[in-house]
Short mmCIF file of C-alpha atoms and ligand atoms in Angstrom, two decimals:
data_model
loop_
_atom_site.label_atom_id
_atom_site.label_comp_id
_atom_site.label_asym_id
_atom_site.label_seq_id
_atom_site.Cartn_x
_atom_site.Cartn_y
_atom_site.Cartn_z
CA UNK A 753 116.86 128.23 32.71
CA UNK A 754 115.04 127.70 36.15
CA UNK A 755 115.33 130.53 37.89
CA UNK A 756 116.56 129.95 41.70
CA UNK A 757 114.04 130.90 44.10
CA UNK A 758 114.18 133.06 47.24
CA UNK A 759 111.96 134.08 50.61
CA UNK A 760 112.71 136.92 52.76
CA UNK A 761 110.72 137.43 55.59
CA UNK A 762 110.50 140.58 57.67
CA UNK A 763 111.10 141.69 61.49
CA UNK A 764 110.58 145.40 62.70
CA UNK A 765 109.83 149.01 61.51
CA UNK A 766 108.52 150.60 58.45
CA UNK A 767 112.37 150.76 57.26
CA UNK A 768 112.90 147.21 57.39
CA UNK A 769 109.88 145.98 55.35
CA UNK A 770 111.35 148.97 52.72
CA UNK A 771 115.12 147.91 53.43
CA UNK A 772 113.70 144.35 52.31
CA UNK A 773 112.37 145.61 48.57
CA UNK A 774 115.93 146.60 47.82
CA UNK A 775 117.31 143.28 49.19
CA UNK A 776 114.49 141.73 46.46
CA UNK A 777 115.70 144.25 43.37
CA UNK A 778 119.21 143.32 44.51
CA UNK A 779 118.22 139.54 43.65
CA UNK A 780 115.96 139.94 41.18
CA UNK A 781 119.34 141.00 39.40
CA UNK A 782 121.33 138.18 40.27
CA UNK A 783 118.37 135.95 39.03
CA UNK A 784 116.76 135.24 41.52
CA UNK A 785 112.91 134.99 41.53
CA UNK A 786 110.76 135.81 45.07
CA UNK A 787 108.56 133.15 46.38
CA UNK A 788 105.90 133.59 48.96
CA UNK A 789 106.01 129.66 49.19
CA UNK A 790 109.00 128.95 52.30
CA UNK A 791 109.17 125.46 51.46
CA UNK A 792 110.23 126.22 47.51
CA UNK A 793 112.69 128.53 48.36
CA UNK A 794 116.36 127.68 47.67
CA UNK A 795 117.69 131.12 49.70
CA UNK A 796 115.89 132.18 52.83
CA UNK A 797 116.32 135.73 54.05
CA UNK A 798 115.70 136.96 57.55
CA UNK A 799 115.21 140.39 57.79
CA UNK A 800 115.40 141.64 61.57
CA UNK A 801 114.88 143.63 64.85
CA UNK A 802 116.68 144.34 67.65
CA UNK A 803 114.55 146.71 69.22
CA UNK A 804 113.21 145.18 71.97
CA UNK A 805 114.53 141.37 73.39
CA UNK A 806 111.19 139.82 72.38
CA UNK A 807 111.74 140.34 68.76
CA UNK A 808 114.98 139.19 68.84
CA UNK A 809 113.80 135.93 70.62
CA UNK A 810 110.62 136.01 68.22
CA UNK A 811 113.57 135.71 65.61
CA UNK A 812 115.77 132.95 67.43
CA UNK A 813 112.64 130.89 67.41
CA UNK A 814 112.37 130.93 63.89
CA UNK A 815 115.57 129.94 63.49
CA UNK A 816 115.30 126.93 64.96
CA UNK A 817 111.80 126.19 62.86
CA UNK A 818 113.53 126.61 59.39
CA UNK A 819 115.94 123.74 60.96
CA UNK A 820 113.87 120.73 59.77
CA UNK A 821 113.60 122.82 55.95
CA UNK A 822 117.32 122.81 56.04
CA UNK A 823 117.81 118.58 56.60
CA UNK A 824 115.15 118.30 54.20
CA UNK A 825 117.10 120.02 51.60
CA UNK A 826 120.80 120.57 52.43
CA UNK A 827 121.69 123.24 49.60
CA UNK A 828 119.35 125.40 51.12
CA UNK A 829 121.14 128.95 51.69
CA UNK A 830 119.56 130.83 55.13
CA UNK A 831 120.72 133.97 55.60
CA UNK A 832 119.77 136.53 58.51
CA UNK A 833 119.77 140.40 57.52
CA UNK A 834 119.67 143.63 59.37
CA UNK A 835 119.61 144.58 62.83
CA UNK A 836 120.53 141.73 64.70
CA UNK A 837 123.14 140.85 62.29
CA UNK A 838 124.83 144.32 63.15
CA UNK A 839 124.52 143.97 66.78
CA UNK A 840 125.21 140.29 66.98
CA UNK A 841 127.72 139.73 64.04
CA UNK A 842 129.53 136.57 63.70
CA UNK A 843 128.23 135.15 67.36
CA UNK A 844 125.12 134.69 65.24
CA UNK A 845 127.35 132.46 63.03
CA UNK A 846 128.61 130.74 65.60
CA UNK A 847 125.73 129.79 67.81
CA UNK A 848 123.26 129.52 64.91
CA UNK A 849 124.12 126.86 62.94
CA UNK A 850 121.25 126.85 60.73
CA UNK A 851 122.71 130.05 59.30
CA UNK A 852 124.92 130.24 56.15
CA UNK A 853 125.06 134.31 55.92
CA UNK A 854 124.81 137.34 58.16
CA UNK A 855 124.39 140.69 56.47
CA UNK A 856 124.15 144.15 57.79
CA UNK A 857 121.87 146.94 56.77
CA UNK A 858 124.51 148.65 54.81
CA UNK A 859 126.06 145.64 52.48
CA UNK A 860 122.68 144.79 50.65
CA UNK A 861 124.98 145.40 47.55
CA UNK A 862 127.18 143.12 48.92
CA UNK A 863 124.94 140.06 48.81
CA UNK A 864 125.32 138.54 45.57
CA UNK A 865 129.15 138.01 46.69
CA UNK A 866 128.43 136.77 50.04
CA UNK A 867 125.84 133.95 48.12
CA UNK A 868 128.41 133.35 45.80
CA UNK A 869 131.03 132.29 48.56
CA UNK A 870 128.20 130.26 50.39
CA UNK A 871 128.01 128.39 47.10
CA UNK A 872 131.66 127.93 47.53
CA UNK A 873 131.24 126.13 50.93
CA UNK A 874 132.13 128.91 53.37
CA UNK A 875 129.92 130.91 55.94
CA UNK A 876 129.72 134.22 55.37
CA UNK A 877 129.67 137.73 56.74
CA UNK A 878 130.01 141.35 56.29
CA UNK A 879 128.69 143.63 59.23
CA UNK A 880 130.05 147.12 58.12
CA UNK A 881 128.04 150.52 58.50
CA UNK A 882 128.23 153.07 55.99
CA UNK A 883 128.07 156.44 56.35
CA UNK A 884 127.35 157.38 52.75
CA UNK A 885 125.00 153.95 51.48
CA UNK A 886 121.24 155.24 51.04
CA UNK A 887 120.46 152.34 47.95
CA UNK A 888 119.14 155.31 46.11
CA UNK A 889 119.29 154.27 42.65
CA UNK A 890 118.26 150.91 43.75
CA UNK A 891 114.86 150.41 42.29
CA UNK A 892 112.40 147.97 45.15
CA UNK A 893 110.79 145.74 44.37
CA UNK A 894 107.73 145.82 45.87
CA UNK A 895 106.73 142.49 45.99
CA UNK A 896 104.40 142.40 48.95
CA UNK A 897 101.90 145.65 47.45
CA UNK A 898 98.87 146.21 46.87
CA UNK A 899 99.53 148.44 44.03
CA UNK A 900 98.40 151.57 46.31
CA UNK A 901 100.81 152.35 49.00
CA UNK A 902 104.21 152.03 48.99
CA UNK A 903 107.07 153.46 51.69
CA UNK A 904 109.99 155.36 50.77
CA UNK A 905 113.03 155.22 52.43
CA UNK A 906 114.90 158.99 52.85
CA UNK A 907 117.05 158.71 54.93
CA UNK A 908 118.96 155.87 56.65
CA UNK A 909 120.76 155.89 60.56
CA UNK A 910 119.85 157.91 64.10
CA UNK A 911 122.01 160.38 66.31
CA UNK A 912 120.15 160.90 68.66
CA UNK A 913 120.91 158.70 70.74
CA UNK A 914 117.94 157.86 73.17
CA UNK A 915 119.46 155.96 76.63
CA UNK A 916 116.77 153.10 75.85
CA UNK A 917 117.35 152.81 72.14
CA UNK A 918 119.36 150.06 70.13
CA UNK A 919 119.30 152.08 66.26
CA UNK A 920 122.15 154.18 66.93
CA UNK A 921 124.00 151.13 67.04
CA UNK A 922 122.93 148.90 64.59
CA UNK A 923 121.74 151.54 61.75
CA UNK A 924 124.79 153.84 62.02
CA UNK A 925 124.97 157.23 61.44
CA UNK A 926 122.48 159.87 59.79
CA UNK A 927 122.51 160.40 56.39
CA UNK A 928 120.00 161.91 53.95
CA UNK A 929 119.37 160.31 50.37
CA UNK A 930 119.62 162.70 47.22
CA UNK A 931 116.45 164.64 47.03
CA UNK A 932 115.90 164.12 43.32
CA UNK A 933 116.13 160.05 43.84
CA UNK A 934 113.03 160.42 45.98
CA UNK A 935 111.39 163.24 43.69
CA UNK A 936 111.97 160.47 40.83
CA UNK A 937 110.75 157.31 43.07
CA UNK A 938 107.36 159.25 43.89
CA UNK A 939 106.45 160.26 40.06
CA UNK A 940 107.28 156.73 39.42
CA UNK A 941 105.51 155.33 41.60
CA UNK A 942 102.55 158.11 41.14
CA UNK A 943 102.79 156.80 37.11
CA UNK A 944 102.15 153.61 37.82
CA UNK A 945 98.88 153.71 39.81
CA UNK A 946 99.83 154.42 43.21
CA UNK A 947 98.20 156.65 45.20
CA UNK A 948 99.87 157.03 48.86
CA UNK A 949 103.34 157.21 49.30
CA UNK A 950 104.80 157.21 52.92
CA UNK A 951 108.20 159.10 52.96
CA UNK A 952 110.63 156.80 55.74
CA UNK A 953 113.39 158.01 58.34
CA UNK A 954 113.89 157.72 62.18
CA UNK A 955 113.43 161.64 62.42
CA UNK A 956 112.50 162.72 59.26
CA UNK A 957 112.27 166.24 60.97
CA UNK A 958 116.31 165.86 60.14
CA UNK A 959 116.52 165.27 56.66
CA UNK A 960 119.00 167.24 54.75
CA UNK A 961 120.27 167.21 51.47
CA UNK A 962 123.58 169.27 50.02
CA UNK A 963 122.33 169.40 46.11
CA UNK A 964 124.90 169.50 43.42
CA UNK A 965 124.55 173.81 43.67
CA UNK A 966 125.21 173.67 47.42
CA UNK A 967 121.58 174.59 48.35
CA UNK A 968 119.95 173.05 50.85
CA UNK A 969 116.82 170.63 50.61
CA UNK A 970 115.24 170.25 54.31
CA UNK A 971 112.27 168.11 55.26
CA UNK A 972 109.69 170.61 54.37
CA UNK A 973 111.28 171.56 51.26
CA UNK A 974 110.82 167.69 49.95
CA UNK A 975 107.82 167.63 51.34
CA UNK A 976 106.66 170.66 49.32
CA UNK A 977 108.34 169.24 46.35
CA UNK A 978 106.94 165.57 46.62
CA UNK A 979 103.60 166.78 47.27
CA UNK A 980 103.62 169.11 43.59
CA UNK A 981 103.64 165.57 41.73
CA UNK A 982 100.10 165.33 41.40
CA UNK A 983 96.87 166.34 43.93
CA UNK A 984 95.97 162.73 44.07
CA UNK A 985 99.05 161.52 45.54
CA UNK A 986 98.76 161.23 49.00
CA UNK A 987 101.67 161.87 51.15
CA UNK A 988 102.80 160.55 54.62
CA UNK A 989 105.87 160.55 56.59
CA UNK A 990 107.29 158.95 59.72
CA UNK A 991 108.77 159.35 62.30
CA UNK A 992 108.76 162.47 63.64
CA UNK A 993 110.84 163.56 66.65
CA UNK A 994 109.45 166.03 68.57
CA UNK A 995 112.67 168.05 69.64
CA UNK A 996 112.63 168.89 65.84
CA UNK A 997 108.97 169.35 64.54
CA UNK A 998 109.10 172.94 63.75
CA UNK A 999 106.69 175.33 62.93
CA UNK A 1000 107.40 175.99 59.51
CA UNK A 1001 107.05 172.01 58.47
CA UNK A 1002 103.52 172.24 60.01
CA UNK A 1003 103.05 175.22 57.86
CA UNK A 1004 104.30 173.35 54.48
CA UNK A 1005 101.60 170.58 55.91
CA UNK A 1006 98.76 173.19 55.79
CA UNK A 1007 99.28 174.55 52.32
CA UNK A 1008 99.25 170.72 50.42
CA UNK A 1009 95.61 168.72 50.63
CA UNK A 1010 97.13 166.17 49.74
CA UNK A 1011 99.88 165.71 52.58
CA UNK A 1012 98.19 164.01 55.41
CA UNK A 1013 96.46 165.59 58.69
CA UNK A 1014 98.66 163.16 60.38
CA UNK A 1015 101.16 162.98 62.72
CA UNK A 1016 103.15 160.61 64.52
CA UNK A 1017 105.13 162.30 67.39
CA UNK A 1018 106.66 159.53 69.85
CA UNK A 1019 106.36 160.75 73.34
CA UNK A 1020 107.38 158.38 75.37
CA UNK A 1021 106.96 159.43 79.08
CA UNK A 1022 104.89 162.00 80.34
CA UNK A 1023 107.49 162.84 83.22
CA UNK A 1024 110.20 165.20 82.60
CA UNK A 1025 112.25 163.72 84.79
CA UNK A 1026 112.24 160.38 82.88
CA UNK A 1027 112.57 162.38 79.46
CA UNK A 1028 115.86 163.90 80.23
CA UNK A 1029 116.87 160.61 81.61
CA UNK A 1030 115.40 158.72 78.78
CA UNK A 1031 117.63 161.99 76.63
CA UNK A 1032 115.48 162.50 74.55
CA UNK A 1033 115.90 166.16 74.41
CA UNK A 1034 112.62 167.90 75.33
CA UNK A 1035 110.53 168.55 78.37
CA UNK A 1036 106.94 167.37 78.76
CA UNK A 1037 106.08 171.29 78.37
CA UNK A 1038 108.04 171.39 75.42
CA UNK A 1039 106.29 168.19 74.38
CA UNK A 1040 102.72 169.68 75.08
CA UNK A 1041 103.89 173.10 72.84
CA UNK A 1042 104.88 171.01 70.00
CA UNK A 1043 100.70 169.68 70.58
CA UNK A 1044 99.42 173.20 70.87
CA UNK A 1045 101.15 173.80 67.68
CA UNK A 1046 99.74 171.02 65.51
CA UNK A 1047 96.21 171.68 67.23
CA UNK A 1048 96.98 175.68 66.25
CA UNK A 1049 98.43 175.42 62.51
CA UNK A 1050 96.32 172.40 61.90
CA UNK A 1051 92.88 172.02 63.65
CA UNK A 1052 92.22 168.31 61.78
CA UNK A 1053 95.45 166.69 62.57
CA UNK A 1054 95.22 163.33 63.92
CA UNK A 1055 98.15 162.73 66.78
CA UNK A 1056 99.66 159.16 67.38
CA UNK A 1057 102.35 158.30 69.62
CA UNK A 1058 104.59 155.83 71.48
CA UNK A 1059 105.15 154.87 75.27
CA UNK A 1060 107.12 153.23 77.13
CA UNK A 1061 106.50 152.06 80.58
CA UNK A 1062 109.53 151.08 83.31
CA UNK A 1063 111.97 152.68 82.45
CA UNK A 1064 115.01 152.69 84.61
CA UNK A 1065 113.44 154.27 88.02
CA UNK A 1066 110.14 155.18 87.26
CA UNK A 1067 107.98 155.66 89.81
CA UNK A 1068 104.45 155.52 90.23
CA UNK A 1069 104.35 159.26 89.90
CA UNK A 1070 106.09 159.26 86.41
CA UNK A 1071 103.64 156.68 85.36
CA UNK A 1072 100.91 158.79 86.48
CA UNK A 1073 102.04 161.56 84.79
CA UNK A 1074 102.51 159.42 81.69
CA UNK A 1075 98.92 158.64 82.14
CA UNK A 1076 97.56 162.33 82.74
CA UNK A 1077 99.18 163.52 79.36
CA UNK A 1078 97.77 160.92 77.21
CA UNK A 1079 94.35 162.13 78.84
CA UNK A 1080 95.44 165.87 78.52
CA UNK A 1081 95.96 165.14 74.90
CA UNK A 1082 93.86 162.33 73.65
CA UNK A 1083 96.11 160.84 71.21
CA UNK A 1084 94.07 159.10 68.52
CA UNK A 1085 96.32 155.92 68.43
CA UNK A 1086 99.36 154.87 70.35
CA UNK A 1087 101.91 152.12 70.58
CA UNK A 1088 102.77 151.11 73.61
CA UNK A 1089 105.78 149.31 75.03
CA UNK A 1090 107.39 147.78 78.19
CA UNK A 1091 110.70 149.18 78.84
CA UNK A 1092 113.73 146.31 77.69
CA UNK A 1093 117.29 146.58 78.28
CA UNK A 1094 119.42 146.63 75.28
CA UNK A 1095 122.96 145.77 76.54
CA UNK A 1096 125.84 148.73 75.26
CA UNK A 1097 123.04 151.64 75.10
CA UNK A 1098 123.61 154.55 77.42
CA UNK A 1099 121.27 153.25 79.78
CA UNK A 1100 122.62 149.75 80.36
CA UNK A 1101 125.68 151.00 81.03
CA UNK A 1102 124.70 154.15 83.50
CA UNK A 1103 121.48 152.96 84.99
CA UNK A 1104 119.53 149.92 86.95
CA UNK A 1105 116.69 148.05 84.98
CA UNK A 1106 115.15 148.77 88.38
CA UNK A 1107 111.30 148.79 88.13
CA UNK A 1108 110.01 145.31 88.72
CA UNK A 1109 108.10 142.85 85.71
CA UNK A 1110 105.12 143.05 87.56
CA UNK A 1111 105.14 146.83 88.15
CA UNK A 1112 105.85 146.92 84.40
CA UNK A 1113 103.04 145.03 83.23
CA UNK A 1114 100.73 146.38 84.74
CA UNK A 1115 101.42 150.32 84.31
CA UNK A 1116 101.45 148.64 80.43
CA UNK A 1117 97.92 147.45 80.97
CA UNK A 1118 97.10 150.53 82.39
CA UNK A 1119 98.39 152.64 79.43
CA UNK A 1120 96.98 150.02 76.94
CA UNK A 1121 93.22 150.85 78.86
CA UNK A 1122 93.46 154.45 78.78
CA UNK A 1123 94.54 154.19 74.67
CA UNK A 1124 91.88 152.19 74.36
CA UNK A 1125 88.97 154.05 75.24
CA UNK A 1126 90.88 157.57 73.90
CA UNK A 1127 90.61 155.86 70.44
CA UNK A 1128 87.01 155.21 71.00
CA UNK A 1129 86.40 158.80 72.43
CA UNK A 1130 88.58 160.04 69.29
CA UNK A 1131 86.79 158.16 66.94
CA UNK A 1132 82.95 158.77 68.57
CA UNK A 1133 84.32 162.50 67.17
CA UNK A 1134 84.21 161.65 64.14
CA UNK A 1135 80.88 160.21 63.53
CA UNK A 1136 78.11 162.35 61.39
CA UNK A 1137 81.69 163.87 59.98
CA UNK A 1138 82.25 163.57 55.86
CA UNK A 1139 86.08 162.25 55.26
CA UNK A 1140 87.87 161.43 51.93
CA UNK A 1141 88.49 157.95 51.74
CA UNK A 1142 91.28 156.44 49.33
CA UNK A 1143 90.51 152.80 48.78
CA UNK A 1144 92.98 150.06 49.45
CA UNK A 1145 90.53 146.84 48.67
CA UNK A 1146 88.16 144.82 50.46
CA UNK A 1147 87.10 144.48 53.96
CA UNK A 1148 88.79 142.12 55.90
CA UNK A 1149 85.08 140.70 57.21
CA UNK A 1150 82.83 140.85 53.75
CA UNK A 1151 83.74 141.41 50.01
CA UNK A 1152 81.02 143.40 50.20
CA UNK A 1153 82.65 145.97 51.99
CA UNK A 1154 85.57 148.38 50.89
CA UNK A 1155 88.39 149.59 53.42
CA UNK A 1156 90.55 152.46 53.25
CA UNK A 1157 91.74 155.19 55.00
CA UNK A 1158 91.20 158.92 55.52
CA UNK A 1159 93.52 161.37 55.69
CA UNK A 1160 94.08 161.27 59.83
CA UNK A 1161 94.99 157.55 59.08
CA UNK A 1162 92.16 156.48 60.28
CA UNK A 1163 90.48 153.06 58.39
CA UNK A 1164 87.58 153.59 57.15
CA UNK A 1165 84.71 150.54 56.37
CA UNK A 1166 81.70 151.03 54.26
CA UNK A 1167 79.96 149.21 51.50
CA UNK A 1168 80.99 148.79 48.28
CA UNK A 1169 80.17 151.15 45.78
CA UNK A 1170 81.22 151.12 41.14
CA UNK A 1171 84.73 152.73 42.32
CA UNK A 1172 87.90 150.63 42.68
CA UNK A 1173 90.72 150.47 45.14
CA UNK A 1174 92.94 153.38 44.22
CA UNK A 1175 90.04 155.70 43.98
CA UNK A 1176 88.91 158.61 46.24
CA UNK A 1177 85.53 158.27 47.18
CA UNK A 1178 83.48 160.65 50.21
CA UNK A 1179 82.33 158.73 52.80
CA UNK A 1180 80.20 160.21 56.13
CA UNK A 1181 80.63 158.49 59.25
CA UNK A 1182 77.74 156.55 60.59
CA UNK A 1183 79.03 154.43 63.43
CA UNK A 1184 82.77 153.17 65.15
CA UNK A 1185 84.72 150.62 66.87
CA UNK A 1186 87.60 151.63 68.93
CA UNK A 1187 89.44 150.88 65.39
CA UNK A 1188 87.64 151.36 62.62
CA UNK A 1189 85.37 154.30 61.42
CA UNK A 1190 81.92 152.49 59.57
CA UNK A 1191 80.62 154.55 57.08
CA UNK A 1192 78.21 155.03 53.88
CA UNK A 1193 79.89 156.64 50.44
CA UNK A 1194 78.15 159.83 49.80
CA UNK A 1195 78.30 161.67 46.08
N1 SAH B 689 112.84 156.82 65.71
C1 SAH B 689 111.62 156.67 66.34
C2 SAH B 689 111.37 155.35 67.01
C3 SAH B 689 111.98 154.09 66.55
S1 SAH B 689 111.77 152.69 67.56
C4 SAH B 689 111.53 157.72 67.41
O1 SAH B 689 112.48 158.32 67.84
O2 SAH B 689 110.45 157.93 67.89
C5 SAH B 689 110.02 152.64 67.83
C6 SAH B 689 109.62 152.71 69.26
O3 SAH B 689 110.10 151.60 69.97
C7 SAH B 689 110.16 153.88 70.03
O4 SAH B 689 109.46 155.05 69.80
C8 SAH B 689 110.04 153.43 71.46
O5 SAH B 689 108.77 153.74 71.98
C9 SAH B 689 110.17 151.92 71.35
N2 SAH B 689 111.45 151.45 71.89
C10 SAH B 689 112.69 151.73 71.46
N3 SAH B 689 113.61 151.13 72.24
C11 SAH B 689 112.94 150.45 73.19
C12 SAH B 689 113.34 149.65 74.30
N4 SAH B 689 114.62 149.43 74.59
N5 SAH B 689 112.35 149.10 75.08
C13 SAH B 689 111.05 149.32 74.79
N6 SAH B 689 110.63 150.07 73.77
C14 SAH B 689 111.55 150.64 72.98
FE1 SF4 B 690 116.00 155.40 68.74
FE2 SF4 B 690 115.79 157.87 69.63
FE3 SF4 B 690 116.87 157.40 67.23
FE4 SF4 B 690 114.26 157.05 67.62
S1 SF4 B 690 115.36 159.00 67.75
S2 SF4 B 690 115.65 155.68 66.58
S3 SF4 B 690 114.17 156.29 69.70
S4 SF4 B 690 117.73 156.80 69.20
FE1 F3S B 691 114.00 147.29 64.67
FE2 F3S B 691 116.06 147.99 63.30
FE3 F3S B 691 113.74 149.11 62.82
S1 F3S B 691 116.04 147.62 65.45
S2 F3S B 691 112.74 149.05 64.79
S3 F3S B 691 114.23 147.01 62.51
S4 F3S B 691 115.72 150.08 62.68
#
């Protein structure tokens, strides 16, 4: 029997690219076979992001591209997952006519039904949130890997509710997935060859599991269990919210090699006055204790971070202040974003989208300067120091070159040497970009 083919393509966060590995297990067991080939595909999948209006848009766009694939083949099935679907629902439907099926986060289970009734020659839908669906015995598929790193998703949904932010909305409530699902996923994933696993949640900081004997697994507990599997299975995690980054995870941190002297802690704003309006639920002094702390409990930590610039009433002396803590701190990498109204959060519906586009763009260029030459700074640091390097595979620019990454995230170039991606090799520093470390394997 041919098998039928399918494509799924991927908007977003970390959590999307791993929500998209159950969609493909989910399929796999319908019969379906994945295709990185569009224009073979008899079922499209559009995995995405409602974050910010330009990936939404981005998304859109696409839409209207994958039109001429659709009169080319008619039984084509398109179908657009995650969180768009959930905050758009069946206007997508309507206005999109390219599109057969919209599908929530929480219904991946649902799919093979939903196919089935597009086969019967109705649209179809099915929006609902969960609060209990984590896909934990869902096995991914990890069809886009290079055998090395892989994400793991432990928890699903966000409370916290920041004015700015759409996930509330569209990924539903919090809710933790059995600690002995992800124990199992890791050793699997440890037994067959991989070497980095990155555990996945909003705020991590929150996980919390009720075990069958009513004890209680928390963040650092997992992360003490998960990082027991084996010494050479590195272990990151994201994100982590800074209201709840406590001491004693930083401590768990410091007793494991293997879990790594990373950590990204999204800021934000450097004004207080913006952070309470932004709710985000700490101070910029609470902010810079959290820093002290990792700096304190450990020295080698590397510190990303996220902005945003604009938000509702900012003024030049909240973006200044933005700009004097990155400088106070030094962050070694940073994402930075222009403030876009998501329409329903708490602040479309209490405040102004005041601060003008220009005034917007160009406290972002501002931002995106300073980041660039802390990263340089950061990474001049580093040169003449001796890191451990997993291998992922080849240097973009050379095949003779390998590239990995050390344990403050940070890639790593340097020529190739007998090992093989998946090994750990020592490499010393001998010269930087403001991205990558270049370097020379030592014995
Ligand atoms: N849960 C994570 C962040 C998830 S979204 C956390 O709390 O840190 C990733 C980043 O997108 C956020 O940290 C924020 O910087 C940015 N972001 C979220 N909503 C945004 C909006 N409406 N406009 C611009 N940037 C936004
Ligand atoms: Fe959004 Fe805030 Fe939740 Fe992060 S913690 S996902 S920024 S509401
Ligand atoms: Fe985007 Fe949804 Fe992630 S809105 S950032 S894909 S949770």
């Amino acid at each position: 029997m041919i098998k039928r083919k399918f494509f799924i393509e991927t908007y977003g966060c970390q959590m999307n690219f791993s929500d998209s590995e159950i969609v493909a297990s989910i399929l796999s067991k319908e019969g379906f076979a994945t295709t990185t080939d569009i224009s073979e595909a008899d079922l499209i999948f559009i995995n995405t992001c409602s974050i910010r209006d330009n990936a939404e848009q981005r998304v859109l766009r696409r839409l209207k591209m994958l039109q001429s694939l659709k009169k080319k083949n008619p039984g084509l099935i398109i179908g657009l997952l995650g969180c768009m679907a959930e905050r758009l629902k069946e206007e997508l439907l309507e206005k999109e006519q390219v599109l057969d099926l919209v599908a929530g986060p929480d219904v991946y289970r649902d799919l093979p039904k939903l196919i089935r009734q597009v086969g019967s020659g109705q649209k179809a839908i099915n929006i609902l949130l969960s609060q209990e669906e984590t896909y934990a015995d869902i096995a991914p598929v990890r069809y886009d890997s290079n055998g090395i790193s892989a994400f793991i998703s432990i928890m699903r949904g966000c409370e916290n509710y920041c004015a700015y932010c759409v996930v509330p909305y569209v990924r539903g409530l919090e809710r933790s997935r059995a600690a002995a699902s992800i124990i199992r996923e890791a050793t699997f994933l440890f037994q067959h060859g991989y070497r980095e696993i990155t555990l996945l949640g909003q705020n991590v900081n929150s996980y919390c599991w009720v075990n069958p004997d009513k004890t209680i697994t928390g963040f650092a507990d997992l992360l003490n269990q998960v990082a027991q599997i084996n010494p050479l299975l590195r272990i990151r995690f994201s994100t982590s919210h800074p209201k709840d980054l406590s001491n004693e995870l930083l401590h768990t941190i410091a007793l494991y090699k293997n879990i790594c002297r990373s950590i990204h802690l999204p800021v934000q704003s450097g004004s207080s006055r913006i952070l309470d309006k932004m709710n985000r639920g700490y101070s910029r002094d609470q902010y810079m204790d959290r820093i002290n702390a990792i700096h304190k409990i450990l020295p080698d930590c590397a510190i990303s971070t996220d902005v945003i610039v604009g938000f509702c009433s900012e003024t030049e002396n909240d973006h200044n202040e933005t700009l004097s803590l990155m400088k106070e701190i030094g962050f070694d990498s940073a994402f930075m974003f222009r403030y876009s109204e998501r329409p329903d959060t708490l602040a479309a519906n209490n405040y102004k989208d005041d601060v003008p586009f220009e005034d917007k763009e160009r406290r972002l260029k501002e931002i995106i300067d300073l980041q660039q030459s802390l990263s340089y700074k950061s990474n001049e640091k580093d040169k003449g120091k001796k890191f451990e390097v997993l291998i992922e595979g080849y240097s973009k620019r050379s095949k003779e070159h390998f590239s990995g990454r050390n344990s403050q995230n940070k890639v790593v170039v340097f020529p190739k040497t007998n090992d093989k991606p998946g090994d750990y090799v020592s490499a010393v520093i001998q010269g930087f970009t403001s991205a990558t470390l270049l370097g020379k394997a030592v014995s």
